[in-house]
Amino acid sequence: MKRFLSLAELERDEVRDLLALAARLAAHAEPSALAGKILGLLFFDPSLRTLASMQAAMARLGGSSIVLAPGRGTWQLETRDGVVMDGAAAEHVREAIPVLAGYVDALGIRAFAGGVDLAADLDDASFRGMAELAPVPVVNLESAIDHPCQALGDWKTLDDLGVPAHGRLVLSWANHPKPLPLAVPAAVVHMAAARGMEVVVLRPDAFALPEAVMRRARDAAQRSGGRVSETDDRAEALAGAHALYGKSWSSPLHYGDAAAEAEARRQLGEWTIDLDWFAGAAPEARFLHCLPVRRNVVVTDAVLDSPRSAVVGQAHNRLWVQMAVLHRLLGGPR
Ligand code: CP
């Protein structure tokens, strides 16, 4: 494996190999596997889980990491091409990334969607442009339209919970005060489809995922024997569901228009996930969310504090799968 930019770039066998390695590393420590290796972590946007789990992953494998947050103790970096740099940014990623890459063995980059131009964000051009500037393996720590570390951890969580390979996963839009990126829903709908699941995207009409996101998921489902559909009917979506994955995301219809999106959300107060959403689900159905989550806005305390919630274990799985990714990228022992 030369890079980890999207789960969609991996064959099913490669995903299975990473999951098996993650299980091996969880069971048996390999504290010298990446001795002497250094991971650079470039965070244009905030994080709790990704930052801490990537650093912990390198440390547990005997390597080390350098964290840079542009504009916060590091020069503010320009990412756009062809601009006159007379603003806040003192340095361009065209210099900064190759320089940083000369100090490290692999580079992780987090750069969220711009949230203004839907086509540009779906294309992920800004992130992929930065990845191409690095002559070392790059890990996507969440870009405009993908979050493969989250998706791989979620696949492991579904396996750990015993959710059937062809079971039903409902990815539900949820209430939120702000427009959020499409990266996690895009990654999750693809992951579940690639796992072979019957995936239902439950959302209000104005929040239907972009066609490009749904097409990628349908293509993955065709290869895996899964199925992808969408609806705004909660009872229909959740009937017999094995997992309910909550997440808020921006309306593609109102992309970049915060006022129009706020107006669309005003009618959607009932989209706070609560225990009664599970009424028609499988008895053992579990709740997943990538975190961070706003309690009693996205999902109630009653769900998060119940045995249905798998969110903490889900976040812990980020560590094991990222250790596996780093192990493969940096040549850890087979
Ligand atoms: N789920 C996730 O990526 O969490 P952070 O934004 O805290 O890294």
PDB file of N, CA and C in Angstrom, residues 152-248:
ATOM      1  N   LEU A 152     -12.854   2.872   7.926  1.00  0.00           N
ATOM      2  CA  LEU A 152     -12.230   1.584   8.242  1.00  0.00           C
ATOM      3  C   LEU A 152     -12.503   1.196   9.699  1.00  0.00           C
ATOM      4  N   GLY A 153     -12.426   2.176  10.592  1.00  0.00           N
ATOM      5  CA  GLY A 153     -12.761   1.906  11.994  1.00  0.00           C
ATOM      6  C   GLY A 153     -14.213   1.476  12.145  1.00  0.00           C
ATOM      7  N   ASP A 154     -15.089   2.080  11.364  1.00  0.00           N
ATOM      8  CA  ASP A 154     -16.517   1.728  11.443  1.00  0.00           C
ATOM      9  C   ASP A 154     -16.764   0.304  10.930  1.00  0.00           C
ATOM     10  N   TRP A 155     -16.052  -0.075   9.874  1.00  0.00           N
ATOM     11  CA  TRP A 155     -16.164  -1.458   9.360  1.00  0.00           C
ATOM     12  C   TRP A 155     -15.768  -2.432  10.470  1.00  0.00           C
ATOM     13  N   LYS A 156     -14.651  -2.139  11.167  1.00  0.00           N
ATOM     14  CA  LYS A 156     -14.224  -3.009  12.273  1.00  0.00           C
ATOM     15  C   LYS A 156     -15.271  -3.030  13.385  1.00  0.00           C
ATOM     16  N   THR A 157     -15.868  -1.877  13.667  1.00  0.00           N
ATOM     17  CA  THR A 157     -16.891  -1.816  14.722  1.00  0.00           C
ATOM     18  C   THR A 157     -18.083  -2.695  14.371  1.00  0.00           C
ATOM     19  N   LEU A 158     -18.511  -2.617  13.121  1.00  0.00           N
ATOM     20  CA  LEU A 158     -19.646  -3.461  12.694  1.00  0.00           C
ATOM     21  C   LEU A 158     -19.291  -4.939  12.834  1.00  0.00           C
ATOM     22  N   ASP A 159     -18.057  -5.298  12.449  1.00  0.00           N
ATOM     23  CA  ASP A 159     -17.610  -6.693  12.616  1.00  0.00           C
ATOM     24  C   ASP A 159     -17.610  -7.071  14.100  1.00  0.00           C
ATOM     25  N   ASP A 160     -17.024  -6.194  14.935  1.00  0.00           N
ATOM     26  CA  ASP A 160     -16.916  -6.476  16.376  1.00  0.00           C
ATOM     27  C   ASP A 160     -18.298  -6.674  17.010  1.00  0.00           C
ATOM     28  N   LEU A 161     -19.280  -5.890  16.533  1.00  0.00           N
ATOM     29  CA  LEU A 161     -20.634  -5.958  17.110  1.00  0.00           C
ATOM     30  C   LEU A 161     -21.429  -7.146  16.578  1.00  0.00           C
ATOM     31  N   GLY A 162     -20.839  -7.859  15.628  1.00  0.00           N
ATOM     32  CA  GLY A 162     -21.547  -9.009  15.055  1.00  0.00           C
ATOM     33  C   GLY A 162     -22.660  -8.602  14.107  1.00  0.00           C
ATOM     34  N   VAL A 163     -22.592  -7.387  13.573  1.00  0.00           N
ATOM     35  CA  VAL A 163     -23.609  -6.966  12.599  1.00  0.00           C
ATOM     36  C   VAL A 163     -23.402  -7.786  11.326  1.00  0.00           C
ATOM     37  N   PRO A 164     -24.443  -8.467  10.868  1.00  0.00           N
ATOM     38  CA  PRO A 164     -24.268  -9.359   9.715  1.00  0.00           C
ATOM     39  C   PRO A 164     -23.711  -8.615   8.503  1.00  0.00           C
ATOM     40  N   ALA A 165     -22.878  -9.317   7.727  1.00  0.00           N
ATOM     41  CA  ALA A 165     -22.246  -8.705   6.553  1.00  0.00           C
ATOM     42  C   ALA A 165     -23.287  -8.143   5.598  1.00  0.00           C
ATOM     43  N   HIS A 166     -24.432  -8.840   5.484  1.00  0.00           N
ATOM     44  CA  HIS A 166     -25.492  -8.352   4.599  1.00  0.00           C
ATOM     45  C   HIS A 166     -26.642  -7.727   5.401  1.00  0.00           C
ATOM     46  N   GLY A 167     -26.339  -7.330   6.644  1.00  0.00           N
ATOM     47  CA  GLY A 167     -27.360  -6.712   7.491  1.00  0.00           C
ATOM     48  C   GLY A 167     -27.730  -5.320   7.011  1.00  0.00           C
ATOM     49  N   ARG A 168     -28.712  -4.750   7.700  1.00  0.00           N
ATOM     50  CA  ARG A 168     -29.252  -3.453   7.273  1.00  0.00           C
ATOM     51  C   ARG A 168     -28.648  -2.336   8.124  1.00  0.00           C
ATOM     52  N   LEU A 169     -28.029  -1.377   7.459  1.00  0.00           N
ATOM     53  CA  LEU A 169     -27.487  -0.192   8.134  1.00  0.00           C
ATOM     54  C   LEU A 169     -28.236   1.032   7.637  1.00  0.00           C
ATOM     55  N   VAL A 170     -28.777   1.798   8.577  1.00  0.00           N
ATOM     56  CA  VAL A 170     -29.452   3.047   8.228  1.00  0.00           C
ATOM     57  C   VAL A 170     -28.522   4.206   8.572  1.00  0.00           C
ATOM     58  N   LEU A 171     -28.161   4.968   7.558  1.00  0.00           N
ATOM     59  CA  LEU A 171     -27.405   6.205   7.771  1.00  0.00           C
ATOM     60  C   LEU A 171     -28.435   7.325   7.806  1.00  0.00           C
ATOM     61  N   SER A 172     -28.632   7.902   8.992  1.00  0.00           N
ATOM     62  CA  SER A 172     -29.691   8.917   9.120  1.00  0.00           C
ATOM     63  C   SER A 172     -29.121  10.309   9.290  1.00  0.00           C
ATOM     64  N   TRP A 173     -29.663  11.230   8.501  1.00  0.00           N
ATOM     65  CA  TRP A 173     -29.410  12.651   8.737  1.00  0.00           C
ATOM     66  C   TRP A 173     -29.969  12.998  10.112  1.00  0.00           C
ATOM     67  N   ALA A 174     -29.327  13.937  10.779  1.00  0.00           N
ATOM     68  CA  ALA A 174     -29.822  14.360  12.089  1.00  0.00           C
ATOM     69  C   ALA A 174     -29.694  15.867  12.217  1.00  0.00           C
ATOM     70  N   ASN A 175     -30.454  16.359  13.166  1.00  0.00           N
ATOM     71  CA  ASN A 175     -30.500  17.785  13.441  1.00  0.00           C
ATOM     72  C   ASN A 175     -29.127  18.322  13.839  1.00  0.00           C
ATOM     73  N   HIS A 176     -28.862  19.600  13.566  1.00  0.00           N
ATOM     74  CA  HIS A 176     -27.601  20.238  13.962  1.00  0.00           C
ATOM     75  C   HIS A 176     -27.747  21.734  13.728  1.00  0.00           C
ATOM     76  N   PRO A 177     -27.125  22.570  14.546  1.00  0.00           N
ATOM     77  CA  PRO A 177     -27.279  24.016  14.315  1.00  0.00           C
ATOM     78  C   PRO A 177     -26.486  24.539  13.122  1.00  0.00           C
ATOM     79  N   LYS A 178     -25.515  23.756  12.614  1.00  0.00           N
ATOM     80  CA  LYS A 178     -24.647  24.278  11.547  1.00  0.00           C
ATOM     81  C   LYS A 178     -24.588  23.303  10.375  1.00  0.00           C
ATOM     82  N   PRO A 179     -24.324  23.822   9.174  1.00  0.00           N
ATOM     83  CA  PRO A 179     -24.093  22.922   8.034  1.00  0.00           C
ATOM     84  C   PRO A 179     -22.771  22.185   8.233  1.00  0.00           C
ATOM     85  N   LEU A 180     -22.791  20.875   8.154  1.00  0.00           N
ATOM     86  CA  LEU A 180     -21.568  20.080   8.369  1.00  0.00           C
ATOM     87  C   LEU A 180     -21.122  19.428   7.058  1.00  0.00           C
ATOM     88  N   PRO A 181     -19.838  19.058   6.970  1.00  0.00           N
ATOM     89  CA  PRO A 181     -19.311  18.473   5.733  1.00  0.00           C
ATOM     90  C   PRO A 181     -19.971  17.140   5.353  1.00  0.00           C
ATOM     91  N   LEU A 182     -19.761  16.792   4.096  1.00  0.00           N
ATOM     92  CA  LEU A 182     -20.298  15.544   3.540  1.00  0.00           C
ATOM     93  C   LEU A 182     -19.315  14.373   3.678  1.00  0.00           C
ATOM     94  N   ALA A 183     -18.124  14.628   4.221  1.00  0.00           N
ATOM     95  CA  ALA A 183     -17.071  13.606   4.205  1.00  0.00           C
ATOM     96  C   ALA A 183     -17.487  12.312   4.921  1.00  0.00           C
ATOM     97  N   VAL A 184     -18.007  12.449   6.136  1.00  0.00           N
ATOM     98  CA  VAL A 184     -18.344  11.226   6.891  1.00  0.00           C
ATOM     99  C   VAL A 184     -19.516  10.477   6.248  1.00  0.00           C
ATOM    100  N   PRO A 185     -20.642  11.153   5.948  1.00  0.00           N
ATOM    101  CA  PRO A 185     -21.714  10.374   5.295  1.00  0.00           C
ATOM    102  C   PRO A 185     -21.267   9.730   3.987  1.00  0.00           C
ATOM    103  N   ALA A 186     -20.450  10.430   3.202  1.00  0.00           N
ATOM    104  CA  ALA A 186     -19.976   9.844   1.937  1.00  0.00           C
ATOM    105  C   ALA A 186     -19.120   8.610   2.206  1.00  0.00           C
ATOM    106  N   ALA A 187     -18.246   8.701   3.207  1.00  0.00           N
ATOM    107  CA  ALA A 187     -17.365   7.567   3.524  1.00  0.00           C
ATOM    108  C   ALA A 187     -18.159   6.395   4.108  1.00  0.00           C
ATOM    109  N   VAL A 188     -19.149   6.709   4.948  1.00  0.00           N
ATOM    110  CA  VAL A 188     -19.902   5.649   5.621  1.00  0.00           C
ATOM    111  C   VAL A 188     -20.818   4.915   4.645  1.00  0.00           C
ATOM    112  N   VAL A 189     -21.505   5.651   3.772  1.00  0.00           N
ATOM    113  CA  VAL A 189     -22.421   4.979   2.846  1.00  0.00           C
ATOM    114  C   VAL A 189     -21.619   4.085   1.891  1.00  0.00           C
ATOM    115  N   HIS A 190     -20.424   4.537   1.507  1.00  0.00           N
ATOM    116  CA  HIS A 190     -19.577   3.693   0.652  1.00  0.00           C
ATOM    117  C   HIS A 190     -19.080   2.467   1.423  1.00  0.00           C
ATOM    118  N   MET A 191     -18.598   2.691   2.660  1.00  0.00           N
ATOM    119  CA  MET A 191     -18.056   1.589   3.459  1.00  0.00           C
ATOM    120  C   MET A 191     -19.094   0.493   3.661  1.00  0.00           C
ATOM    121  N   ALA A 192     -20.300   0.893   4.058  1.00  0.00           N
ATOM    122  CA  ALA A 192     -21.329  -0.109   4.343  1.00  0.00           C
ATOM    123  C   ALA A 192     -21.735  -0.849   3.069  1.00  0.00           C
ATOM    124  N   ALA A 193     -21.767  -0.135   1.962  1.00  0.00           N
ATOM    125  CA  ALA A 193     -22.075  -0.784   0.676  1.00  0.00           C
ATOM    126  C   ALA A 193     -20.960  -1.753   0.292  1.00  0.00           C
ATOM    127  N   ALA A 194     -19.716  -1.333   0.485  1.00  0.00           N
ATOM    128  CA  ALA A 194     -18.579  -2.209   0.150  1.00  0.00           C
ATOM    129  C   ALA A 194     -18.542  -3.430   1.057  1.00  0.00           C
ATOM    130  N   ARG A 195     -19.075  -3.283   2.276  1.00  0.00           N
ATOM    131  CA  ARG A 195     -19.120  -4.425   3.218  1.00  0.00           C
ATOM    132  C   ARG A 195     -20.205  -5.419   2.810  1.00  0.00           C
ATOM    133  N   GLY A 196     -21.080  -5.009   1.887  1.00  0.00           N
ATOM    134  CA  GLY A 196     -22.131  -5.913   1.408  1.00  0.00           C
ATOM    135  C   GLY A 196     -23.475  -5.685   2.062  1.00  0.00           C
ATOM    136  N   MET A 197     -23.626  -4.548   2.728  1.00  0.00           N
ATOM    137  CA  MET A 197     -24.832  -4.331   3.532  1.00  0.00           C
ATOM    138  C   MET A 197     -25.998  -3.786   2.703  1.00  0.00           C
ATOM    139  N   GLU A 198     -27.166  -3.887   3.293  1.00  0.00           N
ATOM    140  CA  GLU A 198     -28.346  -3.235   2.749  1.00  0.00           C
ATOM    141  C   GLU A 198     -28.365  -1.846   3.400  1.00  0.00           C
ATOM    142  N   VAL A 199     -27.962  -0.856   2.648  1.00  0.00           N
ATOM    143  CA  VAL A 199     -27.764   0.487   3.200  1.00  0.00           C
ATOM    144  C   VAL A 199     -28.967   1.359   2.845  1.00  0.00           C
ATOM    145  N   VAL A 200     -29.528   1.987   3.853  1.00  0.00           N
ATOM    146  CA  VAL A 200     -30.634   2.915   3.615  1.00  0.00           C
ATOM    147  C   VAL A 200     -30.207   4.290   4.122  1.00  0.00           C
ATOM    148  N   VAL A 201     -30.254   5.277   3.236  1.00  0.00           N
ATOM    149  CA  VAL A 201     -29.967   6.655   3.650  1.00  0.00           C
ATOM    150  C   VAL A 201     -31.314   7.305   3.976  1.00  0.00           C
ATOM    151  N   LEU A 202     -31.483   7.632   5.246  1.00  0.00           N
ATOM    152  CA  LEU A 202     -32.731   8.237   5.730  1.00  0.00           C
ATOM    153  C   LEU A 202     -32.488   9.737   5.884  1.00  0.00           C
ATOM    154  N   ARG A 203     -33.204  10.528   5.145  1.00  0.00           N
ATOM    155  CA  ARG A 203     -32.959  11.972   5.157  1.00  0.00           C
ATOM    156  C   ARG A 203     -34.160  12.738   4.652  1.00  0.00           C
ATOM    157  N   PRO A 204     -34.309  14.014   5.106  1.00  0.00           N
ATOM    158  CA  PRO A 204     -35.333  14.871   4.491  1.00  0.00           C
ATOM    159  C   PRO A 204     -34.936  15.104   3.027  1.00  0.00           C
ATOM    160  N   ASP A 205     -35.916  15.389   2.199  1.00  0.00           N
ATOM    161  CA  ASP A 205     -35.627  15.535   0.762  1.00  0.00           C
ATOM    162  C   ASP A 205     -34.518  16.539   0.468  1.00  0.00           C
ATOM    163  N   ALA A 206     -34.508  17.660   1.201  1.00  0.00           N
ATOM    164  CA  ALA A 206     -33.511  18.709   0.921  1.00  0.00           C
ATOM    165  C   ALA A 206     -32.095  18.274   1.286  1.00  0.00           C
ATOM    166  N   PHE A 207     -31.981  17.136   1.982  1.00  0.00           N
ATOM    167  CA  PHE A 207     -30.662  16.677   2.426  1.00  0.00           C
ATOM    168  C   PHE A 207     -30.254  15.368   1.745  1.00  0.00           C
ATOM    169  N   ALA A 208     -30.873  15.065   0.623  1.00  0.00           N
ATOM    170  CA  ALA A 208     -30.450  13.889  -0.160  1.00  0.00           C
ATOM    171  C   ALA A 208     -28.977  14.041  -0.511  1.00  0.00           C
ATOM    172  N   LEU A 209     -28.211  12.966  -0.365  1.00  0.00           N
ATOM    173  CA  LEU A 209     -26.768  13.035  -0.666  1.00  0.00           C
ATOM    174  C   LEU A 209     -26.571  13.251  -2.173  1.00  0.00           C
ATOM    175  N   PRO A 210     -25.490  13.925  -2.547  1.00  0.00           N
ATOM    176  CA  PRO A 210     -25.245  14.174  -3.979  1.00  0.00           C
ATOM    177  C   PRO A 210     -25.176  12.870  -4.769  1.00  0.00           C
ATOM    178  N   GLU A 211     -25.581  12.955  -6.025  1.00  0.00           N
ATOM    179  CA  GLU A 211     -25.624  11.780  -6.887  1.00  0.00           C
ATOM    180  C   GLU A 211     -24.253  11.094  -6.974  1.00  0.00           C
ATOM    181  N   ALA A 212     -23.176  11.877  -7.014  1.00  0.00           N
ATOM    182  CA  ALA A 212     -21.839  11.280  -7.117  1.00  0.00           C
ATOM    183  C   ALA A 212     -21.535  10.389  -5.906  1.00  0.00           C
ATOM    184  N   VAL A 213     -21.999  10.823  -4.742  1.00  0.00           N
ATOM    185  CA  VAL A 213     -21.780  10.034  -3.514  1.00  0.00           C
ATOM    186  C   VAL A 213     -22.597   8.752  -3.563  1.00  0.00           C
ATOM    187  N   MET A 214     -23.860   8.872  -3.977  1.00  0.00           N
ATOM    188  CA  MET A 214     -24.736   7.697  -4.041  1.00  0.00           C
ATOM    189  C   MET A 214     -24.256   6.728  -5.121  1.00  0.00           C
ATOM    190  N   ARG A 215     -23.769   7.278  -6.252  1.00  0.00           N
ATOM    191  CA  ARG A 215     -23.306   6.407  -7.347  1.00  0.00           C
ATOM    192  C   ARG A 215     -22.097   5.576  -6.898  1.00  0.00           C
ATOM    193  N   ARG A 216     -21.165   6.230  -6.195  1.00  0.00           N
ATOM    194  CA  ARG A 216     -19.986   5.492  -5.718  1.00  0.00           C
ATOM    195  C   ARG A 216     -20.418   4.363  -4.781  1.00  0.00           C
ATOM    196  N   ALA A 217     -21.397   4.633  -3.931  1.00  0.00           N
ATOM    197  CA  ALA A 217     -21.887   3.607  -3.008  1.00  0.00           C
ATOM    198  C   ALA A 217     -22.611   2.490  -3.769  1.00  0.00           C
ATOM    199  N   ARG A 218     -23.441   2.876  -4.743  1.00  0.00           N
ATOM    200  CA  ARG A 218     -24.165   1.840  -5.513  1.00  0.00           C
ATOM    201  C   ARG A 218     -23.182   0.950  -6.273  1.00  0.00           C
ATOM    202  N   ASP A 219     -22.114   1.562  -6.829  1.00  0.00           N
ATOM    203  CA  ASP A 219     -21.105   0.764  -7.542  1.00  0.00           C
ATOM    204  C   ASP A 219     -20.442  -0.235  -6.591  1.00  0.00           C
ATOM    205  N   ALA A 220     -20.137   0.230  -5.381  1.00  0.00           N
ATOM    206  CA  ALA A 220     -19.516  -0.668  -4.392  1.00  0.00           C
ATOM    207  C   ALA A 220     -20.481  -1.792  -4.024  1.00  0.00           C
ATOM    208  N   ALA A 221     -21.761  -1.449  -3.881  1.00  0.00           N
ATOM    209  CA  ALA A 221     -22.762  -2.459  -3.531  1.00  0.00           C
ATOM    210  C   ALA A 221     -22.901  -3.503  -4.631  1.00  0.00           C
ATOM    211  N   GLN A 222     -22.801  -3.048  -5.857  1.00  0.00           N
ATOM    212  CA  GLN A 222     -22.923  -3.994  -6.981  1.00  0.00           C
ATOM    213  C   GLN A 222     -21.808  -5.042  -6.922  1.00  0.00           C
ATOM    214  N   ARG A 223     -20.605  -4.600  -6.527  1.00  0.00           N
ATOM    215  CA  ARG A 223     -19.470  -5.540  -6.445  1.00  0.00           C
ATOM    216  C   ARG A 223     -19.571  -6.446  -5.223  1.00  0.00           C
ATOM    217  N   SER A 224     -20.174  -5.962  -4.133  1.00  0.00           N
ATOM    218  CA  SER A 224     -20.161  -6.715  -2.873  1.00  0.00           C
ATOM    219  C   SER A 224     -21.415  -7.554  -2.647  1.00  0.00           C
ATOM    220  N   GLY A 225     -22.445  -7.315  -3.471  1.00  0.00           N
ATOM    221  CA  GLY A 225     -23.722  -7.987  -3.216  1.00  0.00           C
ATOM    222  C   GLY A 225     -24.603  -7.216  -2.258  1.00  0.00           C
ATOM    223  N   GLY A 226     -24.250  -5.962  -1.989  1.00  0.00           N
ATOM    224  CA  GLY A 226     -25.063  -5.124  -1.115  1.00  0.00           C
ATOM    225  C   GLY A 226     -26.127  -4.370  -1.897  1.00  0.00           C
ATOM    226  N   ARG A 227     -26.778  -3.420  -1.215  1.00  0.00           N
ATOM    227  CA  ARG A 227     -27.841  -2.642  -1.852  1.00  0.00           C
ATOM    228  C   ARG A 227     -27.886  -1.259  -1.196  1.00  0.00           C
ATOM    229  N   VAL A 228     -28.177  -0.245  -1.980  1.00  0.00           N
ATOM    230  CA  VAL A 228     -28.238   1.125  -1.447  1.00  0.00           C
ATOM    231  C   VAL A 228     -29.553   1.758  -1.871  1.00  0.00           C
ATOM    232  N   SER A 229     -30.270   2.353  -0.903  1.00  0.00           N
ATOM    233  CA  SER A 229     -31.500   3.064  -1.232  1.00  0.00           C
ATOM    234  C   SER A 229     -31.591   4.302  -0.346  1.00  0.00           C
ATOM    235  N   GLU A 230     -32.581   5.136  -0.606  1.00  0.00           N
ATOM    236  CA  GLU A 230     -32.781   6.325   0.228  1.00  0.00           C
ATOM    237  C   GLU A 230     -34.268   6.590   0.383  1.00  0.00           C
ATOM    238  N   THR A 231     -34.599   7.203   1.505  1.00  0.00           N
ATOM    239  CA  THR A 231     -36.000   7.485   1.810  1.00  0.00           C
ATOM    240  C   THR A 231     -36.074   8.596   2.861  1.00  0.00           C
ATOM    241  N   ASP A 232     -37.276   9.188   2.999  1.00  0.00           N
ATOM    242  CA  ASP A 232     -37.501  10.100   4.123  1.00  0.00           C
ATOM    243  C   ASP A 232     -38.477   9.481   5.126  1.00  0.00           C
ATOM    244  N   ASP A 233     -38.753   8.176   4.948  1.00  0.00           N
ATOM    245  CA  ASP A 233     -39.725   7.485   5.793  1.00  0.00           C
ATOM    246  C   ASP A 233     -38.986   6.710   6.886  1.00  0.00           C
ATOM    247  N   ARG A 234     -39.048   7.226   8.105  1.00  0.00           N
ATOM    248  CA  ARG A 234     -38.268   6.644   9.206  1.00  0.00           C
ATOM    249  C   ARG A 234     -38.639   5.201   9.505  1.00  0.00           C
ATOM    250  N   ALA A 235     -39.939   4.939   9.599  1.00  0.00           N
ATOM    251  CA  ALA A 235     -40.379   3.586   9.961  1.00  0.00           C
ATOM    252  C   ALA A 235     -39.954   2.574   8.901  1.00  0.00           C
ATOM    253  N   GLU A 236     -40.103   2.965   7.644  1.00  0.00           N
ATOM    254  CA  GLU A 236     -39.707   2.066   6.540  1.00  0.00           C
ATOM    255  C   GLU A 236     -38.196   1.808   6.584  1.00  0.00           C
ATOM    256  N   ALA A 237     -37.416   2.873   6.814  1.00  0.00           N
ATOM    257  CA  ALA A 237     -35.953   2.739   6.809  1.00  0.00           C
ATOM    258  C   ALA A 237     -35.490   1.818   7.933  1.00  0.00           C
ATOM    259  N   LEU A 238     -36.064   2.011   9.111  1.00  0.00           N
ATOM    260  CA  LEU A 238     -35.521   1.337  10.290  1.00  0.00           C
ATOM    261  C   LEU A 238     -36.105  -0.060  10.533  1.00  0.00           C
ATOM    262  N   ALA A 239     -37.067  -0.469   9.735  1.00  0.00           N
ATOM    263  CA  ALA A 239     -37.674  -1.794   9.935  1.00  0.00           C
ATOM    264  C   ALA A 239     -36.600  -2.882   9.800  1.00  0.00           C
ATOM    265  N   GLY A 240     -36.336  -3.579  10.893  1.00  0.00           N
ATOM    266  CA  GLY A 240     -35.369  -4.668  10.893  1.00  0.00           C
ATOM    267  C   GLY A 240     -33.912  -4.234  10.860  1.00  0.00           C
ATOM    268  N   ALA A 241     -33.634  -2.936  11.049  1.00  0.00           N
ATOM    269  CA  ALA A 241     -32.249  -2.438  10.938  1.00  0.00           C
ATOM    270  C   ALA A 241     -31.352  -3.022  12.035  1.00  0.00           C
ATOM    271  N   HIS A 242     -30.111  -3.309  11.659  1.00  0.00           N
ATOM    272  CA  HIS A 242     -29.130  -3.813  12.631  1.00  0.00           C
ATOM    273  C   HIS A 242     -28.280  -2.687  13.209  1.00  0.00           C
ATOM    274  N   ALA A 243     -28.172  -1.575  12.487  1.00  0.00           N
ATOM    275  CA  ALA A 243     -27.359  -0.450  12.955  1.00  0.00           C
ATOM    276  C   ALA A 243     -27.978   0.844  12.455  1.00  0.00           C
ATOM    277  N   LEU A 244     -27.989   1.834  13.347  1.00  0.00           N
ATOM    278  CA  LEU A 244     -28.433   3.182  12.984  1.00  0.00           C
ATOM    279  C   LEU A 244     -27.239   4.104  13.168  1.00  0.00           C
ATOM    280  N   TYR A 245     -26.773   4.664  12.056  1.00  0.00           N
ATOM    281  CA  TYR A 245     -25.606   5.543  12.083  1.00  0.00           C
ATOM    282  C   TYR A 245     -26.140   6.973  11.947  1.00  0.00           C
ATOM    283  N   GLY A 246     -26.017   7.777  12.996  1.00  0.00           N
ATOM    284  CA  GLY A 246     -26.510   9.149  12.959  1.00  0.00           C
ATOM    285  C   GLY A 246     -25.431  10.101  12.480  1.00  0.00           C
ATOM    286  N   LYS A 247     -25.840  11.098  11.737  1.00  0.00           N
ATOM    287  CA  LYS A 247     -24.870  12.112  11.284  1.00  0.00           C
ATOM    288  C   LYS A 247     -25.651  13.263  10.669  1.00  0.00           C
ATOM    289  N   SER A 248     -25.198  14.467  10.906  1.00  0.00           N
ATOM    290  CA  SER A 248     -25.768  15.610  10.196  1.00  0.00           C
ATOM    291  C   SER A 248     -24.852  15.954   9.031  1.00  0.00           C
TER     292      SER A 248
END
